[in-house]
GROMACS .gro file of C-alpha atoms in nm:
model
  363
    1MET     CA    1  11.333  11.173  12.645
    2THR     CA    2  11.271  11.224  12.255
    3SER     CA    3  11.031  11.140  12.033
    4SER     CA    4  10.917  11.162  11.645
    5PHE     CA    5  10.625  11.403  11.758
    6LYS     CA    6  10.683  11.779  11.748
    7THR     CA    7  10.373  11.942  11.785
    8ILE     CA    8  10.081  11.798  11.952
    9GLY     CA    9   9.746  12.000  11.995
   10LEU     CA   10   9.526  12.007  12.294
   11LEU     CA   11   9.117  12.105  12.322
   12THR     CA   12   8.889  12.128  12.612
   13SER     CA   13   8.538  12.027  12.494
   14GLY     CA   14   8.154  12.037  12.613
   15GLY     CA   15   8.064  12.155  12.897
   16ASP     CA   16   8.317  12.331  13.151
   17CYS     CA   17   8.386  12.204  13.502
   18ALA     CA   18   8.651  12.240  13.762
   19GLY     CA   19   8.960  12.060  13.721
   20LEU     CA   20   9.045  12.129  13.329
   21ASN     CA   21   9.321  12.379  13.384
   22ALA     CA   22   9.518  12.122  13.623
   23VAL     CA   23   9.462  11.894  13.269
   24ILE     CA   24   9.602  12.173  13.086
   25ARG     CA   25   9.892  12.243  13.312
   26ALA     CA   26   9.986  11.852  13.327
   27VAL     CA   27   9.987  11.814  12.954
   28ALA     CA   28  10.204  12.115  12.875
   29THR     CA   29  10.435  12.052  13.146
   30ARG     CA   30  10.500  11.677  13.048
   31ALA     CA   31  10.516  11.734  12.693
   32ILE     CA   32  10.755  12.021  12.701
   33GLN     CA   33  10.958  11.911  13.007
   34GLY     CA   34  10.954  11.549  12.907
   35TYR     CA   35  10.966  11.536  12.550
   36GLY     CA   36  11.049  11.854  12.404
   37TRP     CA   37  10.746  11.906  12.214
   38ARG     CA   38  10.567  12.220  12.100
   39VAL     CA   39  10.233  12.235  12.230
   40LEU     CA   40   9.921  12.435  12.074
   41GLY     CA   41   9.620  12.490  12.290
   42ILE     CA   42   9.324  12.533  12.075
   43ARG     CA   43   9.055  12.766  12.165
   44ASN     CA   44   8.691  12.697  12.226
   45GLY     CA   45   8.719  12.347  12.127
   46THR     CA   46   8.630  12.261  11.751
   47MET     CA   47   8.524  12.632  11.712
   48GLY     CA   48   8.834  12.722  11.742
   49LEU     CA   49   8.965  12.535  11.413
   50LEU     CA   50   8.641  12.639  11.239
   51ARG     CA   51   8.728  13.018  11.260
   52THR     CA   52   8.972  13.200  11.029
   53PRO     CA   53   9.256  13.260  11.130
   54ARG     CA   54   9.249  12.970  11.352
   55GLU     CA   55   9.240  13.011  11.718
   56PHE     CA   56   9.529  12.868  11.944
   57GLU     CA   57   9.787  12.968  12.167
   58VAL     CA   58  10.136  12.809  12.203
   59LEU     CA   59  10.137  12.666  12.595
   60ASP     CA   60  10.477  12.728  12.736
   61LEU     CA   61  10.619  12.627  13.077
   62LYS     CA   62  10.500  12.963  13.239
   63ILE     CA   63  10.171  12.731  13.253
   64SER     CA   64  10.340  12.535  13.542
   65THR     CA   65  10.447  12.818  13.741
   66VAL     CA   66  10.123  13.001  13.745
   67ASN     CA   67   9.845  12.899  13.973
   68ILE     CA   68   9.589  12.781  13.699
   69LEU     CA   69   9.562  12.427  13.833
   70ARG     CA   70   9.327  12.639  14.129
   71LEU     CA   71   9.115  12.779  13.860
   72GLY     CA   72   8.768  12.673  13.782
   73GLY     CA   73   8.659  12.648  13.415
   74THR     CA   74   8.913  12.645  13.132
   75ILE     CA   75   9.189  12.881  13.011
   76LEU     CA   76   9.127  12.772  12.654
   77GLY     CA   77   8.755  12.809  12.675
   78THR     CA   78   8.519  12.550  12.521
   79THR     CA   79   8.181  12.501  12.356
   80ASN     CA   80   7.886  12.266  12.402
   81SER     CA   81   7.738  12.344  12.077
   82GLY     CA   82   7.827  12.346  11.723
   83ASP     CA   83   7.852  11.964  11.620
   84PRO     CA   84   8.079  11.973  11.333
   85PHE     CA   85   7.898  11.701  11.154
   86ALA     CA   86   7.573  11.885  11.178
   87PHE     CA   87   7.680  12.262  11.212
   88PRO     CA   88   7.373  12.517  11.270
   89MET     CA   89   7.400  12.780  11.005
   90PRO     CA   90   7.227  13.138  11.024
   91ASP     CA   91   6.953  12.999  10.767
   92GLY     CA   92   6.857  12.741  11.003
   93THR     CA   93   7.014  12.464  10.792
   94LEU     CA   94   7.292  12.189  10.919
   95ARG     CA   95   7.596  12.165  10.752
   96ASP     CA   96   7.877  11.898  10.766
   97ARG     CA   97   8.194  12.106  10.858
   98SER     CA   98   8.395  11.830  10.973
   99GLU     CA   99   8.637  11.863  10.676
  100GLU     CA  100   8.716  12.260  10.782
  101VAL     CA  101   8.788  12.110  11.135
  102ILE     CA  102   9.049  11.856  11.013
  103GLU     CA  103   9.216  12.106  10.764
  104GLY     CA  104   9.245  12.341  11.058
  105LEU     CA  105   9.454  12.058  11.240
  106ARG     CA  106   9.622  12.028  10.946
  107GLU     CA  107   9.706  12.390  10.929
  108LEU     CA  108   9.854  12.425  11.265
  109GLY     CA  109  10.079  12.101  11.213
  110VAL     CA  110   9.936  11.912  11.467
  111GLU     CA  111  10.044  11.569  11.484
  112ALA     CA  112   9.866  11.412  11.750
  113LEU     CA  113   9.587  11.579  11.945
  114ILE     CA  114   9.450  11.520  12.327
  115GLY     CA  115   9.075  11.594  12.346
  116VAL     CA  116   8.919  11.659  12.682
  117GLY     CA  117   8.566  11.594  12.684
  118GLY     CA  118   8.249  11.405  12.792
  119ASP     CA  119   8.097  11.100  12.608
  120GLY     CA  120   7.934  11.320  12.331
  121SER     CA  121   8.246  11.511  12.285
  122LEU     CA  122   8.457  11.234  12.288
  123ALA     CA  123   8.216  11.074  12.026
  124ILE     CA  124   8.243  11.340  11.790
  125LEU     CA  125   8.625  11.373  11.827
  126ARG     CA  126   8.640  11.005  11.754
  127ARG     CA  127   8.484  11.027  11.453
  128LEU     CA  128   8.695  11.376  11.326
  129ALA     CA  129   9.027  11.120  11.394
  130GLN     CA  130   8.889  10.826  11.189
  131GLN     CA  131   8.796  11.064  10.906
  132GLY     CA  132   9.076  11.285  10.912
  133ARG     CA  133   9.340  11.011  11.032
  134ILE     CA  134   9.453  11.167  11.333
  135ASP     CA  135   9.605  11.050  11.619
  136LEU     CA  136   9.381  11.098  11.911
  137VAL     CA  137   9.417  11.029  12.293
  138GLY     CA  138   9.100  11.119  12.498
  139ILE     CA  139   9.078  11.250  12.871
  140PRO     CA  140   8.734  11.180  13.028
  141LYS     CA  141   8.586  11.491  13.217
  142THR     CA  142   8.201  11.539  13.320
  143ILE     CA  143   8.039  11.642  13.603
  144ASP     CA  144   7.779  11.356  13.567
  145ASN     CA  145   8.041  11.121  13.564
  146ASP     CA  146   7.864  10.910  13.311
  147VAL     CA  147   8.188  10.849  13.078
  148GLY     CA  148   8.213  10.496  13.048
  149ALA     CA  149   8.512  10.273  13.148
  150THR     CA  150   8.636  10.481  13.403
  151GLU     CA  151   8.514  10.517  13.771
  152SER     CA  152   8.615  10.893  13.800
  153SER     CA  153   8.599  11.177  13.552
  154VAL     CA  154   8.718  11.487  13.595
  155GLY     CA  155   8.494  11.741  13.757
  156HIS     CA  156   8.246  11.504  13.916
  157SER     CA  157   8.426  11.562  14.263
  158THR     CA  158   8.391  11.935  14.285
  159ALA     CA  159   8.025  11.912  14.145
  160VAL     CA  160   7.936  11.678  14.449
  161MET     CA  161   8.105  11.892  14.691
  162VAL     CA  162   7.913  12.196  14.585
  163ALA     CA  163   7.588  11.995  14.588
  164THR     CA  164   7.642  11.871  14.961
  165GLU     CA  165   7.763  12.188  15.065
  166ALA     CA  166   7.413  12.325  14.921
  167LEU     CA  167   7.258  12.087  15.146
  168ASP     CA  168   7.451  12.154  15.458
  169ARG     CA  169   7.310  12.523  15.392
  170LEU     CA  170   6.978  12.415  15.340
  171GLN     CA  171   6.932  12.196  15.639
  172PRO     CA  172   6.913  12.474  15.889
  173THR     CA  173   6.667  12.700  15.700
  174ALA     CA  174   6.450  12.399  15.651
  175ALA     CA  175   6.423  12.318  16.025
  176SER     CA  176   6.400  12.672  16.130
  177HIS     CA  177   6.114  12.685  15.909
  178ASP     CA  178   5.943  12.330  15.921
  179ARG     CA  179   5.989  12.323  15.549
  180VAL     CA  180   6.038  12.052  15.285
  181MET     CA  181   6.359  12.155  15.070
  182ILE     CA  182   6.415  12.019  14.738
  183LEU     CA  183   6.771  12.044  14.578
  184GLU     CA  184   6.766  12.003  14.209
  185VAL     CA  185   7.109  11.897  14.071
  186MET     CA  186   7.262  11.834  13.722
  187GLY     CA  187   7.256  11.497  13.591
  188ARG     CA  188   7.161  11.489  13.221
  189ASP     CA  189   7.149  11.101  13.192
  190ALA     CA  190   7.273  10.983  13.495
  191GLY     CA  191   7.226  11.042  13.881
  192HIS     CA  192   7.576  11.003  14.044
  193ILE     CA  193   7.596  11.386  14.141
  194ALA     CA  194   7.232  11.329  14.330
  195LEU     CA  195   7.311  11.005  14.473
  196ALA     CA  196   7.653  11.091  14.603
  197ALA     CA  197   7.568  11.425  14.743
  198GLY     CA  198   7.219  11.290  14.862
  199ILE     CA  199   7.427  11.054  15.082
  200ALA     CA  200   7.694  11.269  15.201
  201GLY     CA  201   7.446  11.579  15.297
  202GLY     CA  202   7.215  11.347  15.457
  203ALA     CA  203   6.930  11.352  15.248
  204ASP     CA  204   6.579  11.187  15.318
  205VAL     CA  205   6.495  11.138  14.948
  206ILE     CA  206   6.710  11.085  14.639
  207LEU     CA  207   6.544  11.080  14.318
  208ILE     CA  208   6.774  10.950  13.998
  209PRO     CA  209   6.686  10.870  13.626
  210GLU     CA  210   6.800  10.518  13.696
  211ILE     CA  211   6.539  10.434  13.938
  212SER     CA  212   6.161  10.495  13.894
  213TYR     CA  213   5.947  10.628  14.149
  214SER     CA  214   5.576  10.726  14.266
  215ILE     CA  215   5.522  11.066  14.423
  216GLU     CA  216   5.269  10.882  14.656
  217THR     CA  217   5.576  10.665  14.796
  218VAL     CA  218   5.790  10.967  14.838
  219ALA     CA  219   5.516  11.183  15.007
  220ALA     CA  220   5.459  10.862  15.267
  221HIS     CA  221   5.826  10.877  15.342
  222ILE     CA  222   5.820  11.240  15.407
  223GLU     CA  223   5.507  11.196  15.635
  224ARG     CA  224   5.725  10.897  15.822
  225VAL     CA  225   6.005  11.148  15.853
  226ARG     CA  226   5.768  11.399  16.022
  227ARG     CA  227   5.590  11.154  16.241
  228SER     CA  228   5.898  11.080  16.381
  229GLY     CA  229   5.974  11.401  16.543
  230ARG     CA  230   6.178  11.569  16.303
  231ASN     CA  231   6.020  11.889  16.174
  232PHE     CA  232   6.189  11.885  15.801
  233ALA     CA  233   6.302  11.671  15.530
  234LEU     CA  234   6.570  11.721  15.246
  235VAL     CA  235   6.495  11.567  14.890
  236VAL     CA  236   6.788  11.577  14.607
  237VAL     CA  237   6.674  11.559  14.239
  238ALA     CA  238   6.857  11.504  13.934
  239GLU     CA  239   6.731  11.706  13.648
  240ALA     CA  240   6.655  11.429  13.430
  241VAL     CA  241   6.417  11.258  13.648
  242PRO     CA  242   6.063  11.227  13.470
  243ASP     CA  243   5.755  11.378  13.592
  244CYS     CA  244   5.442  11.136  13.692
  245THR     CA  245   5.351  11.100  13.329
  246GLY     CA  246   5.700  10.998  13.262
  247GLU     CA  247   5.805  11.299  13.066
  248ARG     CA  248   6.131  11.456  13.124
  249VAL     CA  249   6.107  11.820  13.219
  250ARG     CA  250   6.244  12.098  12.991
  251ARG     CA  251   6.268  12.462  12.997
  252PRO     CA  252   6.340  12.670  12.702
  253GLN     CA  253   6.631  12.887  12.660
  254ALA     CA  254   6.717  13.199  12.485
  255GLU     CA  255   6.883  13.057  12.165
  256GLY     CA  256   6.568  12.827  12.128
  257GLU     CA  257   6.670  12.494  12.239
  258ALA     CA  258   6.507  12.339  12.562
  259ARG     CA  259   6.709  12.165  12.848
  260TYR     CA  260   6.646  11.953  13.136
  261GLY     CA  261   6.539  12.155  13.435
  262GLY     CA  262   6.228  12.222  13.650
  263ILE     CA  263   6.161  11.862  13.789
  264GLY     CA  264   6.215  12.016  14.132
  265HIS     CA  265   5.947  12.300  14.120
  266ILE     CA  266   5.680  11.995  14.025
  267LEU     CA  267   5.813  11.776  14.308
  268GLY     CA  268   5.744  12.056  14.541
  269GLU     CA  269   5.397  12.134  14.422
  270TRP     CA  270   5.330  11.775  14.429
  271ILE     CA  271   5.468  11.735  14.809
  272ALA     CA  272   5.296  12.037  14.925
  273ALA     CA  273   4.974  11.878  14.793
  274LEU     CA  274   5.002  11.542  14.930
  275THR     CA  275   5.148  11.625  15.299
  276GLY     CA  276   5.033  11.938  15.355
  277ALA     CA  277   5.411  12.079  15.401
  278GLU     CA  278   5.543  12.397  15.346
  279THR     CA  279   5.823  12.323  15.031
  280ARG     CA  280   6.074  12.542  14.884
  281VAL     CA  281   6.310  12.441  14.590
  282MET     CA  282   6.664  12.549  14.483
  283ILE     CA  283   6.805  12.457  14.129
  284LEU     CA  284   7.157  12.425  14.182
  285GLY     CA  285   7.255  12.471  13.818
  286HIS     CA  286   7.572  12.574  13.711
  287ALA     CA  287   7.748  12.659  14.044
  288GLN     CA  288   7.799  12.248  14.000
  289ARG     CA  289   8.056  12.361  13.748
  290GLY     CA  290   8.240  12.634  13.831
  291GLY     CA  291   8.466  12.712  14.145
  292GLN     CA  292   8.775  12.575  14.270
  293PRO     CA  293   8.841  12.188  14.214
  294THR     CA  294   8.889  11.963  14.476
  295TRP     CA  295   9.214  11.837  14.562
  296ASP     CA  296   9.100  11.493  14.414
  297ASP     CA  297   8.988  11.647  14.103
  298ARG     CA  298   9.304  11.842  14.089
  299LEU     CA  299   9.509  11.515  14.146
  300ILE     CA  300   9.321  11.278  13.901
  301ALA     CA  301   9.338  11.574  13.624
  302SER     CA  302   9.740  11.608  13.673
  303ALA     CA  303   9.735  11.170  13.655
  304PHE     CA  304   9.532  11.210  13.359
  305GLY     CA  305   9.737  11.481  13.154
  306ILE     CA  306  10.058  11.297  13.216
  307TYR     CA  307   9.961  10.966  13.106
  308ALA     CA  308   9.772  11.093  12.769
  309VAL     CA  309  10.110  11.268  12.676
  310ASP     CA  310  10.258  10.920  12.758
  311LEU     CA  311  10.037  10.743  12.540
  312ILE     CA  312  10.123  10.985  12.253
  313ALA     CA  313  10.482  10.914  12.321
  314ALA     CA  314  10.419  10.550  12.283
  315GLY     CA  315  10.234  10.558  11.980
  316ARG     CA  316   9.916  10.432  12.130
  317PHE     CA  317   9.600  10.618  12.014
  318ASP     CA  318   9.205  10.585  11.980
  319ARG     CA  319   9.238  10.514  12.348
  320MET     CA  320   9.098  10.734  12.652
  321VAL     CA  321   9.285  10.755  12.995
  322ALA     CA  322   9.071  10.601  13.272
  323TRP     CA  323   9.054  10.554  13.662
  324GLN     CA  324   9.029  10.208  13.764
  325ASN     CA  325   9.148  10.034  14.038
  326ARG     CA  326   9.313  10.315  14.205
  327ARG     CA  327   9.533  10.388  13.940
  328VAL     CA  328   9.546  10.541  13.554
  329VAL     CA  329   9.487  10.267  13.268
  330ASP     CA  330   9.383  10.334  12.889
  331VAL     CA  331   9.112  10.192  12.720
  332PRO     CA  332   8.947  10.175  12.366
  333LEU     CA  333   8.751  10.500  12.281
  334ALA     CA  334   8.519  10.265  12.085
  335ASP     CA  335   8.425  10.108  12.415
  336VAL     CA  336   8.400  10.450  12.610
  337VAL     CA  337   8.178  10.606  12.337
  338ALA     CA  338   7.942  10.286  12.322
  339ARG     CA  339   7.870  10.227  12.667
  340PRO     CA  340   7.783  10.533  12.909
  341GLN     CA  341   7.810  10.482  13.277
  342GLN     CA  342   7.479  10.518  13.435
  343VAL     CA  343   7.400  10.437  13.804
  344ALA     CA  344   7.390  10.018  13.905
  345ALA     CA  345   7.053   9.985  14.051
  346ASP     CA  346   7.218   9.717  14.274
  347GLY     CA  347   7.547   9.931  14.306
  348THR     CA  348   7.757  10.001  14.644
  349LEU     CA  349   7.588  10.369  14.671
  350VAL     CA  350   7.242  10.277  14.627
  351ARG     CA  351   7.294   9.984  14.899
  352THR     CA  352   7.444  10.255  15.106
  353ALA     CA  353   7.142  10.489  15.060
  354ARG     CA  354   6.888  10.229  15.115
  355GLY     CA  355   7.059  10.111  15.454
  356LEU     CA  356   7.059  10.438  15.566
  357GLY     CA  357   6.696  10.445  15.524
  358ILE     CA  358   6.712  10.715  15.224
  359CYS     CA  359   6.426  10.674  14.998
  360LEU     CA  360   6.516  10.579  14.644
  361VAL     CA  361   6.161  10.476  14.533
  362ASP     CA  362   6.083  10.200  14.295
  363ARG     CA  363   5.754  10.219  14.137
   0.00000   0.00000   0.00000
């Protein structure tokens, strides 16, 4: 096959997740073997375009012979800070450096760009593409699975597997010590990880940001579990679930910003006070991002990478590849960034959890 394009760029942006290297492998293989294009892997997301010299590597077919699809993370590196439209400077000010990113792509001779990111990264990349008249195709990746217009994103399956395995490991120690175990998982704006892992891991209580709760109802449910003859309980909570005052819990970071996390410990104290049960808390954290990708993350990443390259060949831009009805399709990026995907309060998995007797509380 031939195409008028000669050089395309590829970058991974936002938080890392499992499956990104499978995307990189698929894009490089399809672009080189299928179309004879040159593929530039841009390092560290848009940060690689802000540095001098520009940070990139030429991807070749060796990438399809090594085992990178089994590796977690991204061989290109990524960043989830440094918005080029409001870039933090050493003096504390914010500067618009978007033109520097655009100029970096021009210097490298990039004629079309594939950006792999979540809703925030895709919104930034789309804005850059519009400003610089860059031909852009997006690939969704996020452990939270909150990118709109796609049923699944790269990285979500692996994160759910890690959280489910954590519940599998917490259950025996909970039963051995007559404890209530609280597992806090990621989920900045959506509770997809908590809900899926909670069902798969046999949780008694699942708390997600989309469904309000009262701690009294949670405590009463745990008491019912104990009265039924079971000496332990498992609770899964998404990091963005608010406390009883309605405030989301944040922890200060070394770099000065505050990030979600800590609601698990607050729940542990409340449950202990209301039920008298001994509680323990595990914050799963970045373990959900790392490790080998599951088979289905590798599969969807590969399908997305191939389809994204074919979109470029067809001249279809300002689009994102998506998984709908068991196949890959493409959707307008404008629709994606406008409508993130949260858990539907009347959706299949919520109904499944309730049918299993799991407590997903409504205040």
